[in-house]
mmCIF file of C-alpha atoms in Angstrom:
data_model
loop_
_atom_site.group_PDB
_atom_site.id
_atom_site.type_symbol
_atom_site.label_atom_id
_atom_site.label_comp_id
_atom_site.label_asym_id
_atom_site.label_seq_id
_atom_site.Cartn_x
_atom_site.Cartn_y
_atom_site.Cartn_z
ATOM 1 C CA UNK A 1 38.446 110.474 -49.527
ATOM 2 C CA UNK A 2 41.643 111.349 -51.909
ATOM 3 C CA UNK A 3 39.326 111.670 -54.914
ATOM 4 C CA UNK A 4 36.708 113.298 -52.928
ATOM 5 C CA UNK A 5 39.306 116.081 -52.174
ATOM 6 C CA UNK A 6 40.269 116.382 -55.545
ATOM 7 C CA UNK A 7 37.121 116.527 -57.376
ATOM 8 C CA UNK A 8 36.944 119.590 -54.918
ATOM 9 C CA UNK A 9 39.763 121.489 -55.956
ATOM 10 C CA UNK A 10 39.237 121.534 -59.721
ATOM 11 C CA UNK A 11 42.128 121.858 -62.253
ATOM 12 C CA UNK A 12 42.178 125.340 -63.433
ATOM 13 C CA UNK A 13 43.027 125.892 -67.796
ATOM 14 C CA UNK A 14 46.198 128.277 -67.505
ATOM 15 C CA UNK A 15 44.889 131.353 -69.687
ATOM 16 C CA UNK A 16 41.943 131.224 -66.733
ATOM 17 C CA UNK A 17 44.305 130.871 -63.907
ATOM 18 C CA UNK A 18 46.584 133.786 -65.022
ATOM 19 C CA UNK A 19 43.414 135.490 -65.856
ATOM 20 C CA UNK A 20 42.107 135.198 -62.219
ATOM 21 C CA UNK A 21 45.214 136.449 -60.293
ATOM 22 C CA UNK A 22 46.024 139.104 -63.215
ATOM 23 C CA UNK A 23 42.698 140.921 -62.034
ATOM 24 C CA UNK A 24 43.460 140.037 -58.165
ATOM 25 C CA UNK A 25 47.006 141.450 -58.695
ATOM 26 C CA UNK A 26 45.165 144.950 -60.067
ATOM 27 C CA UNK A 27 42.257 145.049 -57.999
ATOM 28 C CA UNK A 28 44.544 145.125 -54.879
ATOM 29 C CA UNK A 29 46.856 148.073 -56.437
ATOM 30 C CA UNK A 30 44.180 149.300 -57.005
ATOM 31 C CA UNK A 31 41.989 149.604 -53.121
ATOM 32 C CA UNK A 32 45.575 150.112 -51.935
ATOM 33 C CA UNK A 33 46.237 153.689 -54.112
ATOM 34 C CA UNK A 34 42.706 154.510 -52.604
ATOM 35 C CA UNK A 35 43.267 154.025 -49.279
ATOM 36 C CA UNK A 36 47.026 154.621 -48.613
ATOM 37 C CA UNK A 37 46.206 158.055 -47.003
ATOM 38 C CA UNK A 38 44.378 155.600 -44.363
ATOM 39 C CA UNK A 39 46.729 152.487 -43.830
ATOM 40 C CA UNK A 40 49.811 154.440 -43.660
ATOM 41 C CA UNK A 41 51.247 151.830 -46.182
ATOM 42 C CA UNK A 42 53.544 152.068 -48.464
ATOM 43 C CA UNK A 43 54.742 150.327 -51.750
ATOM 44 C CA UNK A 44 57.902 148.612 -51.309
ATOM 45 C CA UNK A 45 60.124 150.154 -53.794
ATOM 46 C CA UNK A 46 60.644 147.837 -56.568
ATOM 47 C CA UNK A 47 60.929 149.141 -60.248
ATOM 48 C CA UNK A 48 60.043 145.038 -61.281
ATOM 49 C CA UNK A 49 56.323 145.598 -60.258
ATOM 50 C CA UNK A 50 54.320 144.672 -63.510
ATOM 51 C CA UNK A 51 50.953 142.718 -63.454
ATOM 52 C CA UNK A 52 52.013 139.842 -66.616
ATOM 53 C CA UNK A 53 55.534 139.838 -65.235
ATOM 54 C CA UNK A 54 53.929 138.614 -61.879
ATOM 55 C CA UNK A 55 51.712 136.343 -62.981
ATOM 56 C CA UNK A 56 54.085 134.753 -65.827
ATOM 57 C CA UNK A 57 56.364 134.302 -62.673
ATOM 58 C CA UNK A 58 54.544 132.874 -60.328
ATOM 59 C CA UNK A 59 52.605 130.979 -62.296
ATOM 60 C CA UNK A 60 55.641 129.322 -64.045
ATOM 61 C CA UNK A 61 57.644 128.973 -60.283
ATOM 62 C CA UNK A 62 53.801 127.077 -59.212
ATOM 63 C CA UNK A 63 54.020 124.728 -62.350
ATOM 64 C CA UNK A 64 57.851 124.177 -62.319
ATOM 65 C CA UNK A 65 57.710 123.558 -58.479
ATOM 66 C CA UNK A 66 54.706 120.966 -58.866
ATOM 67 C CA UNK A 67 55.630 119.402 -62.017
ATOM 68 C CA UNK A 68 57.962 116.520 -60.250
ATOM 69 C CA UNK A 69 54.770 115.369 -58.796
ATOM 70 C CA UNK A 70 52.534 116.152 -61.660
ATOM 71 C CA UNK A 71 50.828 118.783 -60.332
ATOM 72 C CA UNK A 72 48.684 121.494 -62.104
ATOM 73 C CA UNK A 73 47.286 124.650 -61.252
ATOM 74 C CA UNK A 74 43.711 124.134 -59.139
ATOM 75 C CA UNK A 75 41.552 126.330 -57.719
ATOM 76 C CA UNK A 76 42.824 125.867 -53.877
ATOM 77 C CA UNK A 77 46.793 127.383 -55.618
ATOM 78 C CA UNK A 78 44.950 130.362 -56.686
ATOM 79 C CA UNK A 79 43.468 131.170 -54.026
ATOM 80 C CA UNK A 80 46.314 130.586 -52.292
ATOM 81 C CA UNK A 81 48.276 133.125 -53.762
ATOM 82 C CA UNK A 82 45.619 135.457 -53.677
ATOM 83 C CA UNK A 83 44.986 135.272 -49.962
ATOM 84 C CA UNK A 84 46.094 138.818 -48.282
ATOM 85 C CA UNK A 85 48.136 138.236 -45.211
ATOM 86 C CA UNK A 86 49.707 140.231 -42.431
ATOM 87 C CA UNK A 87 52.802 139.566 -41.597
ATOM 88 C CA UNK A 88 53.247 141.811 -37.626
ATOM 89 C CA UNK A 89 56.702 141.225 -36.499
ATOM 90 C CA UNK A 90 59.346 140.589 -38.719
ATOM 91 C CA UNK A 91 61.866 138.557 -37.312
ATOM 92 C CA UNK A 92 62.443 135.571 -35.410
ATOM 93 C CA UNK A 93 59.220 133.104 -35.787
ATOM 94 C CA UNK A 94 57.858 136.766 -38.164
ATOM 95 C CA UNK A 95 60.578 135.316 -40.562
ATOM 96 C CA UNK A 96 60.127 132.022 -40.717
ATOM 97 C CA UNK A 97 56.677 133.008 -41.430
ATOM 98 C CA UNK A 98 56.618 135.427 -44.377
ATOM 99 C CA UNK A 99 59.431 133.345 -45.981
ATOM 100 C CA UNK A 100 57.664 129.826 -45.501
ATOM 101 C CA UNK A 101 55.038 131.954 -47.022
ATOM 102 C CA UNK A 102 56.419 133.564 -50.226
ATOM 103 C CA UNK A 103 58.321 130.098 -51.201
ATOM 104 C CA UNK A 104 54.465 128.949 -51.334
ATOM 105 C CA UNK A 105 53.960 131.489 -53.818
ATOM 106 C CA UNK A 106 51.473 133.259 -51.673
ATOM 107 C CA UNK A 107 51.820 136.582 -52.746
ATOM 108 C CA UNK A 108 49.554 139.645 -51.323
ATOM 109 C CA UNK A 109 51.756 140.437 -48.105
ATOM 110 C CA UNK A 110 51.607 143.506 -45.805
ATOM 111 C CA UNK A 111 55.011 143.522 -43.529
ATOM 112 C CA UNK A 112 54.293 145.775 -40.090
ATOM 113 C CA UNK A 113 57.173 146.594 -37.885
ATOM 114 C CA UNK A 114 58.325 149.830 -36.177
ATOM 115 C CA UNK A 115 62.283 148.462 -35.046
ATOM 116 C CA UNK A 116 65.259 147.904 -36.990
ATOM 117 C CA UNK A 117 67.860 144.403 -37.118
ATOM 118 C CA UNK A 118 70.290 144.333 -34.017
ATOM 119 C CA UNK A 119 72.608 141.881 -33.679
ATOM 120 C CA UNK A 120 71.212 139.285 -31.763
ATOM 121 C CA UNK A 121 67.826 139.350 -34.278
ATOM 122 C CA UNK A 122 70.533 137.698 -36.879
ATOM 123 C CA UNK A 123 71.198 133.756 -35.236
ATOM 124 C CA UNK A 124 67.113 133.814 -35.336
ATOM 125 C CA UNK A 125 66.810 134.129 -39.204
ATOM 126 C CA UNK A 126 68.748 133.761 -42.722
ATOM 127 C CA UNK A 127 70.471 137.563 -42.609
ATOM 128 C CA UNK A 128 73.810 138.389 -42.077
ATOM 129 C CA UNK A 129 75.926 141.172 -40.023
ATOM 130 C CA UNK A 130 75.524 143.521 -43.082
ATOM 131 C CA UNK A 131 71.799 143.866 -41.767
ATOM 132 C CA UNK A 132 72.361 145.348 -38.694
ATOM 133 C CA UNK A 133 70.913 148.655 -38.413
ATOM 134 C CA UNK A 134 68.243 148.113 -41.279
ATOM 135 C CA UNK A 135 64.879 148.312 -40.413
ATOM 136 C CA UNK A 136 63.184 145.160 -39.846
ATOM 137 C CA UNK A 137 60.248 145.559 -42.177
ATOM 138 C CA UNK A 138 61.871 146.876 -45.164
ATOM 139 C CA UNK A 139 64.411 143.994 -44.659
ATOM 140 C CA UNK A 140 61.232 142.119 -44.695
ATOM 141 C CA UNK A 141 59.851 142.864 -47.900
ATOM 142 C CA UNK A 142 63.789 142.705 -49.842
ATOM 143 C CA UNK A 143 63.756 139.350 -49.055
ATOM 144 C CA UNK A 144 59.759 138.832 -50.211
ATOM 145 C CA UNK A 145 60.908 140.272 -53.644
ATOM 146 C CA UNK A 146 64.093 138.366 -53.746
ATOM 147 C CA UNK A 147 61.466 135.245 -53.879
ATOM 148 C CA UNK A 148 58.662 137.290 -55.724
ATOM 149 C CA UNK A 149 60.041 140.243 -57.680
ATOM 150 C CA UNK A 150 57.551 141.695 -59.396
ATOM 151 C CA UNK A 151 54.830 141.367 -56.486
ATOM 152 C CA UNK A 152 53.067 144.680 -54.971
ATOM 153 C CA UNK A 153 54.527 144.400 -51.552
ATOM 154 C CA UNK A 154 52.945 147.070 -48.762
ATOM 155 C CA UNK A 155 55.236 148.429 -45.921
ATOM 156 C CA UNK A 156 54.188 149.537 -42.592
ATOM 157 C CA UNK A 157 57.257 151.264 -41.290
ATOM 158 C CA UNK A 158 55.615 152.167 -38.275
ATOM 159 C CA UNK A 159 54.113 148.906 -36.979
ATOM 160 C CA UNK A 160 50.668 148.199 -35.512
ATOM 161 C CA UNK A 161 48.824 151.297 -34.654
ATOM 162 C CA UNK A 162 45.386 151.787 -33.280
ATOM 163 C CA UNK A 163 45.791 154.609 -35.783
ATOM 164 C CA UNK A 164 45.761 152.730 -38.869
ATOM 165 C CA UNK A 165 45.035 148.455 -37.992
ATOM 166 C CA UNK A 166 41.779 149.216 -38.257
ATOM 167 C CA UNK A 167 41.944 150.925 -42.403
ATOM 168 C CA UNK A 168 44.510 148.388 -43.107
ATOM 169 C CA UNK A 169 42.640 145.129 -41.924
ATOM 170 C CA UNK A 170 39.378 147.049 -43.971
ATOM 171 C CA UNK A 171 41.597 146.794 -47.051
ATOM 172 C CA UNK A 172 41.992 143.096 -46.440
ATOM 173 C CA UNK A 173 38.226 142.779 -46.116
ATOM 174 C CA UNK A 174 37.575 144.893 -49.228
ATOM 175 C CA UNK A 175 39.660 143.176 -51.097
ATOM 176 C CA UNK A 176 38.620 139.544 -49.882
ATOM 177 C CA UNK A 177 35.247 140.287 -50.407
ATOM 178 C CA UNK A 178 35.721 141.712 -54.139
ATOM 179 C CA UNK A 179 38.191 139.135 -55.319
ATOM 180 C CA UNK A 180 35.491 136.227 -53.720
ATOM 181 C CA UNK A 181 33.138 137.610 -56.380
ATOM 182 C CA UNK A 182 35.632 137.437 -59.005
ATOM 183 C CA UNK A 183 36.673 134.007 -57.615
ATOM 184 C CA UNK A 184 33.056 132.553 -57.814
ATOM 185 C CA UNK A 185 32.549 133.984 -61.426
ATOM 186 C CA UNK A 186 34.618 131.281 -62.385
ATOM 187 C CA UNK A 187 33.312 128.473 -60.076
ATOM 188 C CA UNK A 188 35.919 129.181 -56.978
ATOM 189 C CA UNK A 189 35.051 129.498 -53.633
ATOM 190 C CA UNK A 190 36.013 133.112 -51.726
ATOM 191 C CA UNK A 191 38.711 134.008 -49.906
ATOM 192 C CA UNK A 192 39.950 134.566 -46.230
ATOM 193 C CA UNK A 193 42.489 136.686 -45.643
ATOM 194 C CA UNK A 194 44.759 135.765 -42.271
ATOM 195 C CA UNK A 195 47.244 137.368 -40.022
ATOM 196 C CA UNK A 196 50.361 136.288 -38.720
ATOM 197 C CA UNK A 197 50.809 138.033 -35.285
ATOM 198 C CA UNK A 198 54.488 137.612 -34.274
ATOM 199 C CA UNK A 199 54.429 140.989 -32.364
ATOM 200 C CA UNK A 200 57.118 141.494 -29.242
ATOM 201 C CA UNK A 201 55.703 140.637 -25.740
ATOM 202 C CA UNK A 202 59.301 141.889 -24.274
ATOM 203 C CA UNK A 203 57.686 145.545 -23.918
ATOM 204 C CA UNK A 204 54.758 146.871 -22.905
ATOM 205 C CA UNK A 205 53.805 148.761 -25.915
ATOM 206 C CA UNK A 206 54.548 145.386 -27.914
ATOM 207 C CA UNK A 207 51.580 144.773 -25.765
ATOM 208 C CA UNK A 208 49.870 147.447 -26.541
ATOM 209 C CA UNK A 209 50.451 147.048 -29.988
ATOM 210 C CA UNK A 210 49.394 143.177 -29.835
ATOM 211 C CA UNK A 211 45.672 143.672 -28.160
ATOM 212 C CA UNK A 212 45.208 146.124 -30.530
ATOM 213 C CA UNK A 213 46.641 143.829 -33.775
ATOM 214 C CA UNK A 214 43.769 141.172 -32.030
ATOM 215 C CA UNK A 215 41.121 144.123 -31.068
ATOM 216 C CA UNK A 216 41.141 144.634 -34.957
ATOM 217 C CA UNK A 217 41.031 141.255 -35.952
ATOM 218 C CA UNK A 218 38.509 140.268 -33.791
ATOM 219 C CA UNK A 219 36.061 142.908 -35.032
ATOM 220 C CA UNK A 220 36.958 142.535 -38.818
ATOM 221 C CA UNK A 221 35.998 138.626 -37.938
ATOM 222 C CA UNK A 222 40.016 137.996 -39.864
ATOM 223 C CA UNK A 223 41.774 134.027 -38.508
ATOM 224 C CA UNK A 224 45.165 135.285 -36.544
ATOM 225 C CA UNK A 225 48.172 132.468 -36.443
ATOM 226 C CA UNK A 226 50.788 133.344 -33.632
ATOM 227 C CA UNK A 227 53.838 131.946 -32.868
ATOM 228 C CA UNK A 228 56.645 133.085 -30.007
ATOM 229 C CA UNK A 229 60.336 132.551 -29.507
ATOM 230 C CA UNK A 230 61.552 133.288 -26.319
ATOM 231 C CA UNK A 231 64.667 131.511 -25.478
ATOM 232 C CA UNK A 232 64.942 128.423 -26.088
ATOM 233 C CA UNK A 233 61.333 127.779 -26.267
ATOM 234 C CA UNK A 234 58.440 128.382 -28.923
ATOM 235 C CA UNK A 235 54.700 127.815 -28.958
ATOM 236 C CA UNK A 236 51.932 128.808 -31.785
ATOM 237 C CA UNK A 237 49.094 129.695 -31.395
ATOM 238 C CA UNK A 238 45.493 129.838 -33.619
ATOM 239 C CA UNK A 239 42.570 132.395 -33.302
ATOM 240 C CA UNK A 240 39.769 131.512 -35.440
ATOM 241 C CA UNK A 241 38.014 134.951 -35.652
ATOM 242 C CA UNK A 242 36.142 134.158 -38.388
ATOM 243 C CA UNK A 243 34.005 131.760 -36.073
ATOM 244 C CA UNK A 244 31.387 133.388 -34.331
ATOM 245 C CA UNK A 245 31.352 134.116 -30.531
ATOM 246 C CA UNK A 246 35.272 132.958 -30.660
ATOM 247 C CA UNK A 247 36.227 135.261 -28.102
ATOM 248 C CA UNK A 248 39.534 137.904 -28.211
ATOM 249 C CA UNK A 249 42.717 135.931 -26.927
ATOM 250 C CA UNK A 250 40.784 133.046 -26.001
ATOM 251 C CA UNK A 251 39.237 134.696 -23.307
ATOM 252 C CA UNK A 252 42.490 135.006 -21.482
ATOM 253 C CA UNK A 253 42.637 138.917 -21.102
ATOM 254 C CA UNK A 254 41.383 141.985 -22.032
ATOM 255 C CA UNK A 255 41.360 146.130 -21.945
ATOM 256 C CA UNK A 256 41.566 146.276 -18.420
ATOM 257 C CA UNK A 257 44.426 143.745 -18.543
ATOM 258 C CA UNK A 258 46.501 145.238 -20.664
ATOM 259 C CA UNK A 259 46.423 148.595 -18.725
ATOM 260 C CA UNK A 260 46.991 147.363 -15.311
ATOM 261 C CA UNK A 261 49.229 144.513 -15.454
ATOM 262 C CA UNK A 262 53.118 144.048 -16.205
ATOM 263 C CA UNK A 263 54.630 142.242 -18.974
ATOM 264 C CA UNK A 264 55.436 139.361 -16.944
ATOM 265 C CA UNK A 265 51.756 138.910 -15.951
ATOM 266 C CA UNK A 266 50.244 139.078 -19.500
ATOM 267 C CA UNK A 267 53.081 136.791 -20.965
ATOM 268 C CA UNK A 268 52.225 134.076 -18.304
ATOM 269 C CA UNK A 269 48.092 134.417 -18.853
ATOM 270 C CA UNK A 270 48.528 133.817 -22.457
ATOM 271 C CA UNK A 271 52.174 132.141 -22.573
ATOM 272 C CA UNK A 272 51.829 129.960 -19.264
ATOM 273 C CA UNK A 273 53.675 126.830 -21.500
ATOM 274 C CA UNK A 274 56.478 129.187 -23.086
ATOM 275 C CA UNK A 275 57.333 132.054 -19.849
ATOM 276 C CA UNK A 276 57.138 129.254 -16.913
ATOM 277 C CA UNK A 277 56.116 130.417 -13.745
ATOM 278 C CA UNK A 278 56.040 134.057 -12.701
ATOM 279 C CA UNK A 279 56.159 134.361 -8.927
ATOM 280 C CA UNK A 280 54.840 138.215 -8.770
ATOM 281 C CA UNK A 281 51.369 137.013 -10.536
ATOM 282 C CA UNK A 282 48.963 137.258 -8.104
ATOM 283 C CA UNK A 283 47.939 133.959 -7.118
ATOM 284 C CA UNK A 284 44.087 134.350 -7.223
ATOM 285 C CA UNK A 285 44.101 135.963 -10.452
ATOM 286 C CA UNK A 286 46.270 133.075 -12.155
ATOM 287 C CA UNK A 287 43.673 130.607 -10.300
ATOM 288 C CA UNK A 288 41.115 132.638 -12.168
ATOM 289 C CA UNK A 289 41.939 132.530 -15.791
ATOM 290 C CA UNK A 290 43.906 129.139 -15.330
ATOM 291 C CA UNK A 291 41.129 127.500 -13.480
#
C-alpha cells in the first residue's frame, strides 16, 4: 500500500515544480486584478510580493523542512500549495487554522473578517496585548506573511457578505479550474479549493453571515472544514460539497431557520455536542431534526 501511494504522487524535477507554482502564483494575481471590483478584496500590503522570490522561498522552506526525512518535492506538495483556501473568522480555532496552514506552505489564502482583536481574543491565539484594537483580518494576513513573505495575500475587511461570497468563491473556482489544466499539462491531477468556516455563532448576523458562507459553498460545489470554540469546549466539523446531493449543513437547518429562530436554537441544531442543552428549544422541533 506504501509504494502504491507513492508511485501516485510522483517526484516532481525542481525547474518543473517552480515552473508549475510560478504560473499558479501569476495566474491568481492575475483573475484577482480582474475581479477585485467584485470580491471586495484587497491585496495585503506587502512591498515583498514578487513571483521568483515566492517560489525560491517556498520551495527552499518545502525542501529544507522535508530534507531530515528525505523528502522531495511531489506532485501532492504542489498542489498543496496551490490549493486556494478561505480562511472566515480569524481568531480562535480561525487561527489555529490559517497558521497550521501557512507553516504547510500552503500559500493562496483569502482572510474574511469584519471585527477587530479585543482582549479576551488574545489567551485563544499566539498575539499579544499590543494587538488589541487591530482588526482581526489584517492581523491575519501579518502573521501569513511573517511565515510567507512574498505571497499574494487577499483581505476581506468586511467579512462574509451575500454581497460579494458569491464573486469571491467564483474566483476560487476560476482559478481551480485553470490551474487543474495547467496541473494536468504536466501529468498532475486538478485542484480543490476548500474553506475554513470559523465564523461567530455568538450573534445573529454571525449567523447570517455563516448560512450565507455555506449557501455559497454549497452552490459553487467548494469542501467547507469548521471548527468552534466556545468555552471550554471545541468540535469540527466537515462538509463535503463537492459530493453530490450532500445537502447544506447536513440537513440540519435552513432559510427559514435562520430567520425565525434565536442564536441559542441554531447553535444547539448544529452544535448539540459543543452548546449542551438549551431549555427554550422547542421540544418537537429538537425531536425533529435530532430524531
Amino acid at each position: 500500500m506504501a509504494q502504491e501511494l507513492i508511485e501516485q504522487d510522483p517526484v516532481l524535477d525542481v525547474n518543473e515544480a517552480k515552473a508549475i507554482i510560478r504560473d499558479g502564483f501569476s495566474l491568481w494575481y492575475q483573475l484577482w486584478s480582474d475581479s477585485n471590483q467584485l470580491t471586495g478584496l484587497i491585496l495585503h500590503e506587502n512591498d515583498n510580493i514578487n513571483a521568483d522570490s515566492h517560489v525560491d522561498y517556498i520551495t527552499e522552506a518545502f525542501l529544507r523542512q522535508k530534507l531530515a526525512m528525505g523528502g522531495e518535492l511531489t506532485a501532492n506538495s504542489v498542489r498543496a500549495m496551490l490549493t486556494p483556501t478561505v480562511f472566515a473568522g480569524c481568531v480562535s480555532t480561525g487561527f489555529a487554522a490559517y497558521n497550521g496552514v501557512s507553516r504547510n506552505l500552503a500559500s493562496l489564502p483569502i482572510v474574511s473578517d469584519l471585527d477587530h482583536i479585543a482582549p479576551h481574543n488574545i489567551p485563544r491565539q499566539a498575539n499579544s496585548s499590543s494587538d488589541v484594537g487591530e482588526h482581526k483580518a489584517h492581523l491575519a494576513a501579518g502573521n501569513i506573511h511573517d511565515l510567507l513573505p512574498h505571497t499574494p495575500i487577499l483581505v476581506d475587511h468586511d467579512g462574509i457578505s451575500n454581497d460579494t461570497i458569491d464573486a469571491q468563491l467564483g474566483l476560487m473556482v476560476n482559478f481551480s479550474e485553470q490551474m487543474s489544466l495547467i496541473l494536468e499539462r504536466h501529468g498532475i491531477s486538478g485542484i480543490q479549493p476548500i474553506i475554513f468556516d470559523s465564523v461567530d455563532v455568538t450573534g445573529k448576523s454571525g449567523w447570517e453571515a455563516k448560512f450565507e458562507l455555506h449557501r455559497s459553498a454549497y452552490e459553487h460545489r467548494i469542501p467547507v472544514v469548521g471548527a468552534y470554540d466556545i468555552g471550554t469546549r471545541s468540535q469540527g466539523f466537515y462538509f463535503p460539497y463537492h459530493i453530490p446531493n450532500e445537502p447544506l449543513l447536513h440537513g440540519k437547518i435552513n432559510s427559514r431557520d435562520v430567520a425565525n429562530l434565536n442564536v441559542q436554537q441554531l447553535n444547539m441544531l448544529l452544535l448539540p455536542k459543543l452548546v449542551g442543552p438549551i431549555p427554550d428549544v422547542p421540544t418537537d422541533y429538537a425531536r425533529q431534526y435530532f430524531a
